[in-house]
mmCIF file of C-alpha atoms in Angstrom:
data_model
loop_
_atom_site.group_PDB
_atom_site.id
_atom_site.type_symbol
_atom_site.label_atom_id
_atom_site.label_comp_id
_atom_site.label_asym_id
_atom_site.label_seq_id
_atom_site.Cartn_x
_atom_site.Cartn_y
_atom_site.Cartn_z
ATOM 1 C CA MET A 1 -8.024 27.281 -26.877
ATOM 2 C CA ARG A 2 -7.117 30.385 -28.807
ATOM 3 C CA PHE A 3 -8.926 33.705 -28.957
ATOM 4 C CA ARG A 4 -8.380 36.879 -30.926
ATOM 5 C CA HIS A 5 -8.650 40.083 -28.930
ATOM 6 C CA PRO A 6 -10.263 43.029 -30.770
ATOM 7 C CA ASP A 7 -6.822 44.664 -30.976
ATOM 8 C CA GLY A 8 -5.493 41.619 -32.861
ATOM 9 C CA THR A 9 -3.618 40.029 -29.937
ATOM 10 C CA LEU A 10 -3.708 36.248 -29.575
ATOM 11 C CA VAL A 11 -4.975 35.166 -26.132
ATOM 12 C CA HIS A 12 -4.592 31.567 -24.941
ATOM 13 C CA LEU A 13 -6.923 29.681 -22.592
ATOM 14 C CA SER A 14 -5.790 26.384 -21.061
ATOM 15 C CA TYR A 15 -6.475 24.191 -18.066
ATOM 16 C CA CYS A 16 -3.823 23.117 -15.593
ATOM 17 C CA THR A 17 -2.849 19.446 -15.469
ATOM 18 C CA ASN A 18 -1.935 19.518 -11.782
ATOM 19 C CA VAL A 19 -5.473 18.202 -11.316
ATOM 20 C CA HIS A 20 -4.044 14.921 -12.698
ATOM 21 C CA PRO A 21 -0.904 14.629 -10.567
ATOM 22 C CA ALA A 22 1.923 12.548 -12.005
ATOM 23 C CA GLU A 23 5.550 12.494 -10.969
ATOM 24 C CA THR A 24 7.137 10.760 -13.956
ATOM 25 C CA LEU A 25 7.287 11.291 -17.700
ATOM 26 C CA ASP A 26 5.279 8.115 -18.241
ATOM 27 C CA GLY A 27 2.647 9.556 -15.924
ATOM 28 C CA VAL A 28 2.532 12.789 -17.921
ATOM 29 C CA LEU A 29 2.061 10.871 -21.174
ATOM 30 C CA ALA A 30 -0.770 8.917 -19.547
ATOM 31 C CA GLN A 31 -2.412 12.215 -18.521
ATOM 32 C CA LEU A 32 -2.484 13.361 -22.121
ATOM 33 C CA ARG A 33 -4.158 10.121 -23.201
ATOM 34 C CA ASP A 34 -6.540 9.557 -20.303
ATOM 35 C CA HIS A 35 -7.582 13.098 -19.423
ATOM 36 C CA CYS A 36 -6.480 15.936 -21.698
ATOM 37 C CA GLU A 37 -7.538 14.458 -25.028
ATOM 38 C CA PRO A 38 -10.969 13.431 -23.667
ATOM 39 C CA VAL A 39 -11.515 17.017 -22.425
ATOM 40 C CA ARG A 40 -10.626 18.328 -25.882
ATOM 41 C CA ARG A 41 -13.073 15.941 -27.521
ATOM 42 C CA ARG A 42 -15.877 16.978 -25.183
ATOM 43 C CA LEU A 43 -15.343 20.590 -26.220
ATOM 44 C CA GLY A 44 -15.434 19.662 -29.889
ATOM 45 C CA ARG A 45 -12.047 21.273 -30.464
ATOM 46 C CA ASP A 46 -9.284 20.263 -32.842
ATOM 47 C CA ARG A 47 -6.782 21.889 -30.498
ATOM 48 C CA LEU A 48 -6.783 22.425 -26.736
ATOM 49 C CA GLY A 49 -4.306 24.317 -24.589
ATOM 50 C CA ILE A 50 -3.049 22.694 -21.414
ATOM 51 C CA GLY A 51 -1.089 24.333 -18.601
ATOM 52 C CA LEU A 52 1.338 21.496 -18.110
ATOM 53 C CA TRP A 53 2.582 20.581 -14.636
ATOM 54 C CA LEU A 54 5.934 18.801 -14.737
ATOM 55 C CA ALA A 55 7.128 17.470 -11.386
ATOM 56 C CA ARG A 56 10.842 17.460 -10.652
ATOM 57 C CA GLU A 57 11.415 13.894 -11.842
ATOM 58 C CA ALA A 58 9.538 14.373 -15.112
ATOM 59 C CA ALA A 59 11.194 17.731 -15.807
ATOM 60 C CA HIS A 60 14.641 16.305 -15.104
ATOM 61 C CA ALA A 61 14.032 13.370 -17.434
ATOM 62 C CA LEU A 62 12.990 15.690 -20.259
ATOM 63 C CA ALA A 63 15.836 18.142 -19.681
ATOM 64 C CA ALA A 64 18.380 15.325 -19.785
ATOM 65 C CA ASP A 65 17.028 13.567 -22.876
ATOM 66 C CA PRO A 66 16.290 15.507 -26.101
ATOM 67 C CA VAL A 67 14.728 12.384 -27.598
ATOM 68 C CA ALA A 68 12.238 12.166 -24.736
ATOM 69 C CA LEU A 69 11.414 15.854 -25.166
ATOM 70 C CA ARG A 70 10.755 15.377 -28.865
ATOM 71 C CA GLY A 71 8.595 12.394 -27.964
ATOM 72 C CA LEU A 72 6.487 14.533 -25.628
ATOM 73 C CA GLN A 73 6.014 17.143 -28.335
ATOM 74 C CA THR A 74 4.992 14.447 -30.796
ATOM 75 C CA GLU A 75 2.448 13.094 -28.328
ATOM 76 C CA LEU A 76 1.026 16.580 -27.717
ATOM 77 C CA ASP A 77 0.623 17.128 -31.446
ATOM 78 C CA ARG A 78 -0.934 13.690 -31.965
ATOM 79 C CA ARG A 79 -3.550 14.323 -29.309
ATOM 80 C CA GLY A 80 -4.421 17.857 -30.449
ATOM 81 C CA LEU A 81 -2.839 19.583 -27.453
ATOM 82 C CA GLU A 82 -0.582 22.613 -27.169
ATOM 83 C CA VAL A 83 1.418 24.181 -24.350
ATOM 84 C CA VAL A 84 2.204 27.873 -23.876
ATOM 85 C CA THR A 85 2.355 27.881 -20.076
ATOM 86 C CA LEU A 86 3.676 25.644 -17.322
ATOM 87 C CA ASN A 87 2.663 25.497 -13.670
ATOM 88 C CA GLY A 88 5.984 25.514 -11.826
ATOM 89 C CA PHE A 89 4.543 26.015 -8.328
ATOM 90 C CA PRO A 90 4.409 22.395 -7.015
ATOM 91 C CA TYR A 91 7.859 20.786 -7.143
ATOM 92 C CA GLU A 92 6.860 17.199 -6.407
ATOM 93 C CA GLY A 93 4.399 15.175 -4.363
ATOM 94 C CA PHE A 94 1.308 17.150 -5.352
ATOM 95 C CA GLY A 95 -0.675 13.930 -5.499
ATOM 96 C CA ALA A 96 0.245 12.909 -1.965
ATOM 97 C CA GLU A 97 -2.474 12.232 0.596
ATOM 98 C CA ALA A 98 -1.271 15.220 2.648
ATOM 99 C CA VAL A 99 0.315 18.072 0.702
ATOM 100 C CA LYS A 100 -0.288 21.028 3.039
ATOM 101 C CA HIS A 101 2.966 23.021 3.610
ATOM 102 C CA ARG A 102 5.052 20.619 1.526
ATOM 103 C CA VAL A 103 3.960 22.447 -1.621
ATOM 104 C CA TYR A 104 6.134 25.439 -0.664
ATOM 105 C CA HIS A 105 9.412 23.486 -0.738
ATOM 106 C CA PRO A 106 11.933 23.978 -2.081
ATOM 107 C CA ASP A 107 11.343 27.722 -2.007
ATOM 108 C CA TRP A 108 13.226 30.555 -3.690
ATOM 109 C CA THR A 109 15.921 30.586 -1.001
ATOM 110 C CA GLU A 110 16.973 27.062 -2.070
ATOM 111 C CA PRO A 111 19.061 26.352 -5.191
ATOM 112 C CA GLU A 112 16.778 23.491 -6.242
ATOM 113 C CA ARG A 113 13.988 25.967 -6.986
ATOM 114 C CA LEU A 114 16.142 28.044 -9.329
ATOM 115 C CA ALA A 115 17.449 24.933 -11.085
ATOM 116 C CA HIS A 116 13.957 23.478 -11.524
ATOM 117 C CA THR A 117 12.491 26.728 -12.849
ATOM 118 C CA THR A 118 15.387 27.116 -15.265
ATOM 119 C CA ASP A 119 14.717 23.598 -16.559
ATOM 120 C CA LEU A 120 11.026 24.403 -16.974
ATOM 121 C CA ALA A 121 11.780 27.561 -18.945
ATOM 122 C CA ARG A 122 14.098 25.676 -21.302
ATOM 123 C CA LEU A 123 11.570 22.891 -21.770
ATOM 124 C CA LEU A 124 8.779 25.354 -22.460
ATOM 125 C CA ALA A 125 10.848 27.139 -25.102
ATOM 126 C CA ALA A 126 11.109 23.791 -26.894
ATOM 127 C CA LEU A 127 7.417 22.899 -26.446
ATOM 128 C CA LEU A 128 5.921 26.185 -27.647
ATOM 129 C CA PRO A 129 4.014 25.892 -30.929
ATOM 130 C CA ASP A 130 5.935 27.082 -33.977
ATOM 131 C CA ASP A 131 3.721 30.163 -34.372
ATOM 132 C CA VAL A 132 4.005 31.212 -30.685
ATOM 133 C CA THR A 133 7.040 33.064 -29.369
ATOM 134 C CA GLU A 134 5.999 33.746 -25.766
ATOM 135 C CA GLY A 135 5.646 31.315 -22.871
ATOM 136 C CA SER A 136 4.982 31.691 -19.154
ATOM 137 C CA VAL A 137 5.827 29.722 -16.030
ATOM 138 C CA SER A 138 3.989 30.372 -12.765
ATOM 139 C CA THR A 139 5.873 29.789 -9.535
ATOM 140 C CA LEU A 140 5.424 29.994 -5.794
ATOM 141 C CA PRO A 141 5.389 33.425 -4.107
ATOM 142 C CA LEU A 142 8.975 33.121 -2.872
ATOM 143 C CA ALA A 143 8.246 31.039 0.247
ATOM 144 C CA TRP A 144 5.870 30.335 3.088
ATOM 145 C CA ARG A 145 6.010 33.360 5.384
ATOM 146 C CA THR A 146 7.296 31.598 8.523
ATOM 147 C CA GLY A 147 11.010 32.246 8.926
ATOM 148 C CA PHE A 148 11.190 34.366 5.800
ATOM 149 C CA ASP A 149 13.335 37.228 7.067
ATOM 150 C CA ARG A 150 15.404 39.919 5.354
ATOM 151 C CA ARG A 151 18.254 37.550 4.695
ATOM 152 C CA ALA A 152 15.914 35.051 3.070
ATOM 153 C CA ALA A 153 14.353 37.830 0.998
ATOM 154 C CA ALA A 154 17.787 38.887 -0.252
ATOM 155 C CA THR A 155 18.635 35.297 -1.186
ATOM 156 C CA ALA A 156 15.372 34.873 -3.067
ATOM 157 C CA ARG A 157 15.845 38.167 -4.880
ATOM 158 C CA ALA A 158 19.344 37.156 -5.974
ATOM 159 C CA ALA A 159 17.920 33.891 -7.340
ATOM 160 C CA LEU A 160 15.308 35.796 -9.338
ATOM 161 C CA ALA A 161 18.003 38.093 -10.712
ATOM 162 C CA THR A 162 19.971 35.034 -11.860
ATOM 163 C CA LEU A 163 16.822 33.602 -13.392
ATOM 164 C CA THR A 164 16.315 36.837 -15.329
ATOM 165 C CA GLU A 165 19.781 36.515 -16.835
ATOM 166 C CA ARG A 166 19.078 32.927 -17.828
ATOM 167 C CA LEU A 167 15.777 33.845 -19.449
ATOM 168 C CA ASP A 168 17.505 36.587 -21.437
ATOM 169 C CA ALA A 169 20.080 34.080 -22.652
ATOM 170 C CA LEU A 170 17.338 31.589 -23.506
ATOM 171 C CA GLU A 171 15.622 34.070 -25.783
ATOM 172 C CA GLU A 172 18.897 34.893 -27.511
ATOM 173 C CA LEU A 173 19.472 31.202 -28.127
ATOM 174 C CA THR A 174 15.961 30.122 -29.142
ATOM 175 C CA GLY A 175 14.062 33.234 -30.177
ATOM 176 C CA LYS A 176 11.402 32.286 -27.624
ATOM 177 C CA SER A 177 10.555 34.636 -24.753
ATOM 178 C CA VAL A 178 9.706 32.890 -21.482
ATOM 179 C CA ARG A 179 8.532 34.903 -18.482
ATOM 180 C CA VAL A 180 8.110 33.695 -14.915
ATOM 181 C CA ALA A 181 5.245 34.839 -12.696
ATOM 182 C CA LEU A 182 5.089 34.801 -8.894
ATOM 183 C CA GLU A 183 1.672 33.642 -7.741
ATOM 184 C CA PRO A 184 0.606 35.561 -4.604
ATOM 185 C CA GLU A 185 -1.090 33.249 -2.125
ATOM 186 C CA PRO A 186 -2.480 33.722 1.390
ATOM 187 C CA GLY A 187 0.016 32.828 4.099
ATOM 188 C CA CYS A 188 3.071 33.236 1.898
ATOM 189 C CA ALA A 189 5.884 35.773 1.855
ATOM 190 C CA VAL A 190 4.071 37.314 -1.105
ATOM 191 C CA GLU A 191 0.390 37.194 -0.172
ATOM 192 C CA THR A 192 -0.996 40.307 -1.826
ATOM 193 C CA THR A 193 -0.439 42.509 -4.836
ATOM 194 C CA ALA A 194 1.374 45.022 -2.640
ATOM 195 C CA ASP A 195 3.711 42.269 -1.434
ATOM 196 C CA ALA A 196 4.438 41.295 -5.025
ATOM 197 C CA ILE A 197 5.228 44.856 -6.015
ATOM 198 C CA GLY A 198 7.608 45.143 -3.093
ATOM 199 C CA ALA A 199 9.353 41.900 -3.992
ATOM 200 C CA LEU A 200 9.731 42.649 -7.698
ATOM 201 C CA THR A 201 10.394 46.377 -7.858
ATOM 202 C CA GLY A 202 13.934 47.002 -9.042
ATOM 203 C CA LEU A 203 14.493 43.641 -10.715
ATOM 204 C CA PRO A 204 16.031 44.170 -14.168
ATOM 205 C CA GLY A 205 13.793 43.860 -17.215
ATOM 206 C CA ASP A 206 10.308 42.381 -17.305
ATOM 207 C CA ARG A 207 11.096 38.676 -17.226
ATOM 208 C CA VAL A 208 9.564 38.165 -13.777
ATOM 209 C CA GLY A 209 6.068 39.380 -12.983
ATOM 210 C CA VAL A 210 2.856 38.297 -11.295
ATOM 211 C CA CYS A 211 0.448 35.453 -11.942
ATOM 212 C CA VAL A 212 -2.959 36.761 -10.891
ATOM 213 C CA ASP A 213 -4.842 33.838 -9.353
ATOM 214 C CA THR A 214 -8.428 35.014 -8.921
ATOM 215 C CA CYS A 215 -9.103 32.554 -6.071
ATOM 216 C CA HIS A 216 -6.142 33.883 -4.100
ATOM 217 C CA LEU A 217 -7.090 37.468 -4.954
ATOM 218 C CA ALA A 218 -10.608 36.896 -3.648
ATOM 219 C CA THR A 219 -9.490 35.006 -0.535
ATOM 220 C CA SER A 220 -7.402 38.023 0.457
ATOM 221 C CA PHE A 221 -10.385 40.309 -0.233
ATOM 222 C CA GLU A 222 -8.407 42.263 -2.810
ATOM 223 C CA ASP A 223 -10.373 44.413 -5.227
ATOM 224 C CA PRO A 224 -9.357 43.439 -8.795
ATOM 225 C CA ALA A 225 -9.434 47.013 -10.090
ATOM 226 C CA THR A 226 -7.242 48.299 -7.276
ATOM 227 C CA ALA A 227 -4.824 45.378 -7.535
ATOM 228 C CA LEU A 228 -4.363 45.571 -11.286
ATOM 229 C CA ALA A 229 -4.056 49.351 -11.220
ATOM 230 C CA ALA A 230 -1.290 49.057 -8.623
ATOM 231 C CA LEU A 231 0.586 46.515 -10.755
ATOM 232 C CA ALA A 232 0.303 48.771 -13.782
ATOM 233 C CA ALA A 233 1.480 51.834 -11.858
ATOM 234 C CA ALA A 234 4.491 49.894 -10.581
ATOM 235 C CA GLY A 235 5.322 48.564 -14.049
ATOM 236 C CA VAL A 236 4.958 44.930 -12.924
ATOM 237 C CA PRO A 237 3.860 42.676 -15.814
ATOM 238 C CA VAL A 238 1.179 39.987 -15.630
ATOM 239 C CA PRO A 239 2.549 37.121 -17.746
ATOM 240 C CA LYS A 240 -0.301 34.833 -16.693
ATOM 241 C CA ALA A 241 -3.622 34.710 -14.865
ATOM 242 C CA GLN A 242 -5.262 31.690 -13.276
ATOM 243 C CA LEU A 243 -9.040 31.568 -13.416
ATOM 244 C CA SER A 244 -10.259 30.088 -10.158
ATOM 245 C CA THR A 245 -12.855 30.760 -7.491
ATOM 246 C CA ALA A 246 -12.695 30.650 -3.706
ATOM 247 C CA LEU A 247 -15.213 29.346 -1.183
ATOM 248 C CA HIS A 248 -17.395 32.154 0.231
ATOM 249 C CA ALA A 249 -19.493 32.086 3.415
ATOM 250 C CA GLU A 250 -21.614 35.190 3.841
ATOM 251 C CA GLU A 251 -22.727 34.469 7.427
ATOM 252 C CA PRO A 252 -20.103 32.297 9.116
ATOM 253 C CA HIS A 253 -21.673 32.697 12.547
ATOM 254 C CA ARG A 254 -24.641 30.527 11.555
ATOM 255 C CA PRO A 255 -24.446 26.836 12.613
ATOM 256 C CA ASP A 256 -25.675 25.616 9.206
ATOM 257 C CA VAL A 257 -22.977 27.668 7.456
ATOM 258 C CA ARG A 258 -20.285 26.212 9.690
ATOM 259 C CA ALA A 259 -21.589 22.726 9.083
ATOM 260 C CA ALA A 260 -21.407 23.321 5.333
ATOM 261 C CA LEU A 261 -17.878 24.722 5.600
ATOM 262 C CA ALA A 262 -16.793 21.665 7.570
ATOM 263 C CA GLY A 263 -17.441 19.592 4.469
ATOM 264 C CA TYR A 264 -14.544 21.420 2.784
ATOM 265 C CA ALA A 265 -12.082 21.037 5.669
ATOM 266 C CA GLU A 266 -10.045 18.113 4.378
ATOM 267 C CA PRO A 267 -6.549 16.758 5.084
ATOM 268 C CA ARG A 268 -4.822 17.085 1.720
ATOM 269 C CA PHE A 269 -4.418 20.806 0.950
ATOM 270 C CA LEU A 270 -4.142 23.983 2.980
ATOM 271 C CA HIS A 271 -7.295 26.084 2.864
ATOM 272 C CA GLN A 272 -6.213 29.434 4.250
ATOM 273 C CA THR A 273 -9.252 31.354 5.489
ATOM 274 C CA ARG A 274 -9.674 35.127 5.689
ATOM 275 C CA THR A 275 -12.156 37.767 6.803
ATOM 276 C CA ALA A 276 -12.077 41.513 6.368
ATOM 277 C CA THR A 277 -12.485 43.554 9.556
ATOM 278 C CA ALA A 278 -12.360 47.242 10.360
ATOM 279 C CA ALA A 279 -8.847 46.661 11.701
ATOM 280 C CA GLY A 280 -7.706 44.909 8.539
ATOM 281 C CA LEU A 281 -7.538 41.382 7.170
ATOM 282 C CA ARG A 282 -7.646 38.525 9.696
ATOM 283 C CA GLY A 283 -7.025 34.902 8.915
ATOM 284 C CA THR A 284 -6.010 31.368 9.749
ATOM 285 C CA ASP A 285 -3.674 29.022 7.914
ATOM 286 C CA ASP A 286 -6.352 26.373 7.419
ATOM 287 C CA LEU A 287 -10.124 26.085 7.391
ATOM 288 C CA THR A 288 -10.129 23.596 10.247
ATOM 289 C CA GLU A 289 -8.415 26.152 12.468
ATOM 290 C CA ALA A 290 -11.035 28.757 11.547
ATOM 291 C CA LEU A 291 -13.876 26.399 12.408
ATOM 292 C CA THR A 292 -12.532 24.971 15.656
ATOM 293 C CA GLY A 293 -10.672 27.927 17.124
ATOM 294 C CA GLU A 294 -11.802 31.297 18.414
ATOM 295 C CA VAL A 295 -9.241 33.261 16.430
ATOM 296 C CA LEU A 296 -11.304 34.358 13.423
ATOM 297 C CA PRO A 297 -14.154 36.845 13.892
ATOM 298 C CA ASP A 298 -17.393 35.588 12.383
ATOM 299 C CA THR A 299 -19.340 38.826 12.109
ATOM 300 C CA ALA A 300 -18.317 39.370 8.465
ATOM 301 C CA PRO A 301 -17.996 36.988 5.487
ATOM 302 C CA TRP A 302 -15.276 34.361 5.357
ATOM 303 C CA ARG A 303 -13.421 33.231 2.269
ATOM 304 C CA ALA A 304 -11.356 30.064 2.088
ATOM 305 C CA HIS A 305 -8.596 29.112 -0.337
ATOM 306 C CA PHE A 306 -10.437 26.199 -1.870
ATOM 307 C CA HIS A 307 -10.547 26.152 -5.668
ATOM 308 C CA VAL A 308 -14.237 25.600 -6.380
ATOM 309 C CA PRO A 309 -15.200 24.432 -9.906
ATOM 310 C CA LEU A 310 -16.019 27.527 -11.920
ATOM 311 C CA HIS A 311 -19.349 26.283 -13.244
ATOM 312 C CA ALA A 312 -20.537 24.548 -10.057
ATOM 313 C CA PRO A 313 -20.657 26.758 -6.961
ATOM 314 C CA PRO A 314 -21.460 24.993 -3.707
ATOM 315 C CA ALA A 315 -25.043 24.666 -2.614
ATOM 316 C CA PRO A 316 -26.484 27.315 -0.272
ATOM 317 C CA PRO A 317 -25.694 28.552 2.304
ATOM 318 C CA LEU A 318 -22.229 28.712 0.668
ATOM 319 C CA THR A 319 -21.241 30.180 -2.675
ATOM 320 C CA SER A 320 -18.123 30.938 -4.703
ATOM 321 C CA THR A 321 -16.287 34.115 -5.659
ATOM 322 C CA LEU A 322 -17.100 33.853 -9.356
ATOM 323 C CA PRO A 323 -18.006 37.588 -9.487
ATOM 324 C CA VAL A 324 -14.407 38.407 -8.494
ATOM 325 C CA LEU A 325 -13.151 36.240 -11.349
ATOM 326 C CA GLN A 326 -15.504 37.982 -13.771
ATOM 327 C CA ASP A 327 -14.388 41.431 -12.638
ATOM 328 C CA ALA A 328 -10.720 40.508 -12.872
ATOM 329 C CA LEU A 329 -11.112 38.907 -16.290
ATOM 330 C CA ALA A 330 -12.871 41.988 -17.671
ATOM 331 C CA LEU A 331 -9.964 44.126 -16.479
ATOM 332 C CA LEU A 332 -7.334 41.682 -17.745
ATOM 333 C CA VAL A 333 -8.601 41.163 -21.280
ATOM 334 C CA GLY A 334 -11.746 43.259 -21.717
ATOM 335 C CA GLY A 335 -10.061 46.587 -22.338
ATOM 336 C CA ALA A 336 -8.515 48.159 -25.422
ATOM 337 C CA HIS A 337 -5.495 45.883 -25.004
ATOM 338 C CA PRO A 338 -5.083 42.672 -22.958
ATOM 339 C CA ARG A 339 -3.043 42.859 -19.776
ATOM 340 C CA THR A 340 -2.098 39.200 -20.160
ATOM 341 C CA ARG A 341 -2.163 36.701 -23.000
ATOM 342 C CA HIS A 342 -2.162 33.500 -20.945
ATOM 343 C CA LEU A 343 -5.238 32.364 -19.016
ATOM 344 C CA GLU A 344 -5.362 29.062 -17.151
ATOM 345 C CA VAL A 345 -8.279 27.370 -15.408
ATOM 346 C CA GLU A 346 -6.759 25.851 -12.279
ATOM 347 C CA THR A 347 -9.190 23.746 -10.256
ATOM 348 C CA TYR A 348 -6.927 21.090 -8.756
ATOM 349 C CA THR A 349 -9.270 20.280 -5.876
ATOM 350 C CA TRP A 350 -11.845 18.082 -7.616
ATOM 351 C CA GLN A 351 -10.975 15.053 -5.480
ATOM 352 C CA ALA A 352 -10.897 17.186 -2.315
ATOM 353 C CA LEU A 353 -14.510 18.322 -2.721
ATOM 354 C CA PRO A 354 -17.121 16.983 -0.293
ATOM 355 C CA PRO A 355 -17.751 13.323 -1.187
ATOM 356 C CA GLY A 356 -21.047 13.926 -2.941
ATOM 357 C CA ALA A 357 -19.506 16.489 -5.286
ATOM 358 C CA ARG A 358 -16.424 14.503 -6.316
ATOM 359 C CA PRO A 359 -16.265 12.999 -9.810
ATOM 360 C CA ARG A 360 -16.217 9.222 -9.449
ATOM 361 C CA THR A 361 -14.823 8.375 -12.885
ATOM 362 C CA ARG A 362 -12.365 9.812 -15.399
ATOM 363 C CA GLY A 363 -15.305 10.591 -17.634
ATOM 364 C CA ARG A 364 -17.078 12.622 -14.964
ATOM 365 C CA LEU A 365 -13.881 14.561 -14.282
ATOM 366 C CA ALA A 366 -13.450 15.281 -17.989
ATOM 367 C CA ASP A 367 -17.071 16.461 -18.110
ATOM 368 C CA GLY A 368 -16.426 18.871 -15.253
ATOM 369 C CA ILE A 369 -13.201 20.301 -16.676
ATOM 370 C CA ALA A 370 -14.841 20.757 -20.068
ATOM 371 C CA ALA A 371 -17.733 22.594 -18.409
ATOM 372 C CA GLU A 372 -15.295 24.932 -16.655
ATOM 373 C CA LEU A 373 -13.531 25.692 -19.927
ATOM 374 C CA ALA A 374 -16.860 26.258 -21.661
ATOM 375 C CA LEU A 375 -17.824 28.801 -19.009
ATOM 376 C CA ALA A 376 -14.455 30.566 -19.374
ATOM 377 C CA ARG A 377 -14.865 30.550 -23.149
ATOM 378 C CA ASP A 378 -18.278 32.178 -22.842
ATOM 379 C CA LEU A 379 -16.930 34.855 -20.516
ATOM 380 C CA LEU A 380 -14.204 35.663 -23.051
ATOM 381 C CA THR A 381 -16.529 35.860 -26.032
ATOM 382 C CA ASP A 382 -18.897 38.060 -24.001
ATOM 383 C CA LEU A 383 -15.947 40.433 -23.571
ATOM 384 C CA GLY A 384 -15.548 40.656 -27.338
ATOM 385 C CA LEU A 385 -12.821 38.085 -27.929
ATOM 386 C CA LYS A 386 -13.272 35.777 -30.919
ATOM 387 C CA GLU A 387 -12.735 32.067 -30.488
ATOM 388 C CA LEU A 388 -10.340 30.664 -33.091
ATOM 389 C CA PRO A 389 -10.252 27.131 -34.552
#
């Protein structure tokens, strides 16, 4: 979906296809047919943006076969879909029964991550619509924090410097500018905005910046105004923002609140949980640990890294961090000029919701994704952006 900012800038809204995990090119093509096109039709749009997730196998197949790449572009066009951003965070296996820490490998200390991200950038340059010259690729925040020492940080930084050179060369060759964005996430080497600034300061150019994920921002109890002001002061770009909401428990000491939270403690994804205390942020690496251990104080609200559907907050006594998303979005695109031009709804946890809230059919899932996009569209038009055909 395309929007015109009052200053004339084109802003893109998409939804991320990692909610429909597929490892192969055939699987990606099936996603377009079975999921993405039905979402577009529900919204009554001739054209819909998707934040494409290409697993290693699918990306490799496309990079090695120009005919297959042209075939993907043809299929996107035929189904009324366009791509300006890729989600390069998961490498493979995102549809596995237990993802957990696997999603952080390979990390930016391993050559496979640089090679994969380079492939994604080259593929995106080829997939961008003819009238769009800028693409973005979100990626993991360097690595999971455990074992990430100074030597690892230096290795990751060198990889990002090499990536910058490759992105410069790509623009010279194609005329398309692709930028990569680290996505701060709780528990990772880059968890907060301050961590991102520290990791990126001094890198040449502006090819690598930050993907502001509003669920992650909220889970870490970061204030959007403070975070975005710090990025601006440091000169760190925001190539992309992901519109998502975290799980919020106002009174985690109450038995009924804990019982409700337990419904979100599931075995597939990590749900890092945080609380803000007078001594600083405290947290656990998963919601189960927060509920069963004695390590997390329960005298102040808890937030868990669980991407809750934007339009459907959980029933009381829980809620979502939608107000954080709204505040961040107003700061990102509601000012005189947009801070980012790529917005992506990223609720990949539909099938991890408590059983009663999970969509049971493809049609129900398409209904839910369309409702999320409709809410995001309304937020954008309320900020003065004009929806385009």
